Amino acid sequence: MSVSVTINGTSRIIDADPETPLLWVIRDELGMTGTKFGCGVAQCGACTVHQDGIPIRSCQTSLQDAEGTSITTIEGVSGKAADAVRSAWEELSVAQCGYCQSGQILAATALLSETPKPTDEDIDAAMDGNVCRCATYARIRQAIHVAAEKMEA
Amino acid sequence: MFHFMKDQIQAAKPSRRSFLKMSAAGVGGFILAASLPGASRKAFASEGDFAQPFVHIRPDNKVVVLIKHLDKGQGTATGLATLVADELDADAAQIETNFAPANVELYKNLAFGMQGTGGSTAMANSFLQYRTAGAAAKAMLVAAAARKWGVDAATITVSKGVVTSASGQSASFGDLAALAANEDVPAEPVLKTPDQWVYIGKSFPRVDVPAKSHGSVGLYGMDHQAENMLVAVLARPPRFGGVPTGFEAAKAREVKGVVDVVQVPSGVAVLATSTWPAIAARDLLEVTWDESGAETRSTDEMAKELADMTATKGISVPGSHGDAEAAIASAAKVIEVDYAFPFLAHAPMEPLDITVFFDGEKAEFWTGSQFQTIDQMVSSKILGLTPDKVTINTTWAGGSFGRRAQPDSHYFAEAALIAKARLEAGNAAQPIKVVWTREDDIRGGYYRPMVAHKAKVGFDDKGQVTGWSHRVAAKSIMQGTAFEQFAMKDGVDATTVEGIGELPYELPAFQTEVHNAKTPVPVLWWRSVGHTHTGFVAETMMDRLAKEAGEDPLDYRLKRIKNERLAGVLKLVAEKANWSTPLPEGRYRGIAAVESFGSYVAEVAEISFREDGTVKVEKVTCAVDCGLPINPDNIVAQVEGGVGYGLGAVLRNEITMTDGEVDQSNFDTYLPLRMTDMPKVEVHIVPSTEAPTGIGEPGTPPVGPAVANAIAAAKGEWVTVLPFSRHGYA
Ligand code: FES
Ligand code: FES
């Protein structure tokens, strides 16, 4: 059975079991490995993508639930907030192992798109679902503030 | 890990004679290699020779630094690139890195004698080696330029990737690469003096951050893709030590995409054309297990066994002095403190994964290999190949914290056995990626051992220590592995007692004994290894002793400390955390200092309590002395991360078992540290010109005892049974 989804602006017809989690469609069927598998049970956020601009967990979203929507992954995320986030991430060398960082960047981009000047409490609320086993949290927080400044400039 | 090997770093400095050898390789590029003893220049250039180099300069002016260590987030690739770039006077922007192939002669860790990463040794063992490689490359570029321009080499200067003569000629490294390949390798390239360094001790951009911020393809082993690849997910024994005896796979085989089901000693593998069907079908397998050799006890029973062991005499640990037992027998007061530490999973963000391709003649692997030499040996043996027929492509790893440093290479072995079984059953050779789910990871063993400590201390009537007798009981990490013969002496596994065999404080009488417990649960080094528990015990005990003596915990330590550098970080952290200034109402602090892997770290934790009684760690101030700080920003990052990693564990992590079955399975039951748990972390680095030591692990040990001491400052009681969540503090 085939399902139609827009991925990073390109509409794709995907021939896979509609129950397949979007995560595995993106990674295995489309070969885009930036979206990560961390837990598979909505606990870590490594698999975060945007669905119509809202951050979702692709391990918990079936292909069928994504039908007709627009999905953005780390490979495709762009715009003012995403650019500011990436540049802050690089400036502060946020990544250690980096495995969680696709998810962190997508979560941070969604936060800044909604709330361009987030407080520490806003950051806690938006980012608490994204686990980093290297514990880069202090830099993630700082980088979000830096990105917010960059967006203002 | 490998604290015991630390001293060998100095002894293992490469001899000049066998150190550097140049070879021409590639088209117009040139390569510098640490050569095999006696290897000729030709040998390196020949096709299919894997004896590859440290530095490769391409005609497009890129400098590729070959990284002999695994980079799992600790920044080693950047660190090694920094050393080469500095001596070479390269521009940071022209530096790239590649992981070196498995080749023990070329790429051994000089501290281990085998290729591998661990014990925070990467920078220490490579410091001279990689600088020398960079300096030699520069000398050859200069020689080539002198020859080309007909000028004296002494008139040539190199800066930021540009070679310039006094008479105004200039060329890029890329322009000169092919010519430089013909120059002789200098026997003793002149190394810079520290005042000439441009990157070392200052800053160098992390080589991996851009790729990791863009989700670049194929960075990690989990991301490996190949034509015709199968994905394998295994049903593994529910209890450690169980083995499969048979399976029923009719339902599993009905899942679309499933290709095969293969039994190996570690479990039953479902092979499918992609990951999801393999995961889904795995759950439909019915496997029968032989559990006659399996661990069937609960962790409560195991903890009791360990505690009981500490009540009896054990094997003496070197480092004892005085007659502690006699001192205690005649003491005015005696305290006895029992500690219990749980099993801990490493839970790196990237669960284990490995891709294997085996065609009967040769094999190739793609994964974040941490002990390449052992991984190559173990898999070649299983596959009936010589090690040179086994290629290991080391990828970036999404964390490890020790998990990938495998004395038994179990995940390589498992992949090799699956590939072999497929081939023997008459299937065509295909790449097979074995994927571990988070459940497989959390329930998969190789834990930080469960440990019991018993400290018995005698005091005189003024509260001063007269003697301390200590016992530790745990399963040894080394026993039964290939390392046992080097790593265990007279029944003492250094990784069980490192940090508690001898204390850094002057005490009248002190002795430690150890018991090695037995269980089929596999155990392993976990970021900072023995110091995860010995540091906690030693540093919470020091606070108790200070209390008995009626002294301030900092003063108490400083008065008795034997090591200047440890004293240095204690003083620095006390100053930076304003130790002598009273805190506002509701805030408490604790201090701890631990030397591990040759680095010295002291931390002050400042805490408060939430309304529900849980601890909020507000701030951790750290002082670090890891010798010459090669890349200060990376040191700060590693200490921030090390504090978070250690804090997450002491707050609420434990692997428990009921009748031998692990109770936790994923991040909903093995709760990771999150953004809202993360304290502010402030890191101060001691300026030093001592030989550089590691920083991947040493930030971790002090945080637990610092927080425990802060809790005690508030409540008057020390936590001795971990994690803190058992006591309502998390
Ligand atoms: S993989 Fe989806 S939340 Fe962890
Ligand atoms: S950077 Fe390693 S898990 Fe976040």
Coordinates of C-alpha atoms in Angstrom, one line a residue, chain B residues 1 145 286 335 349 357 432 436 607 630 728:
Chain B
M1 CA 39.6 2.5 33.0
A145 CA 59.8 23.9 -1.2
E286 CA 8.9 -18.2 20.8
I335 CA 32.1 3.7 63.5
M349 CA 22.3 7.5 23.3
F357 CA 29.9 -8.4 5.6
I432 CA 24.0 -7.7 7.9
W436 CA 20.1 -3.4 19.5
I607 CA 21.8 22.1 46.6
I630 CA 45.4 21.0 25.2
G728 CA 13.1 10.1 48.5

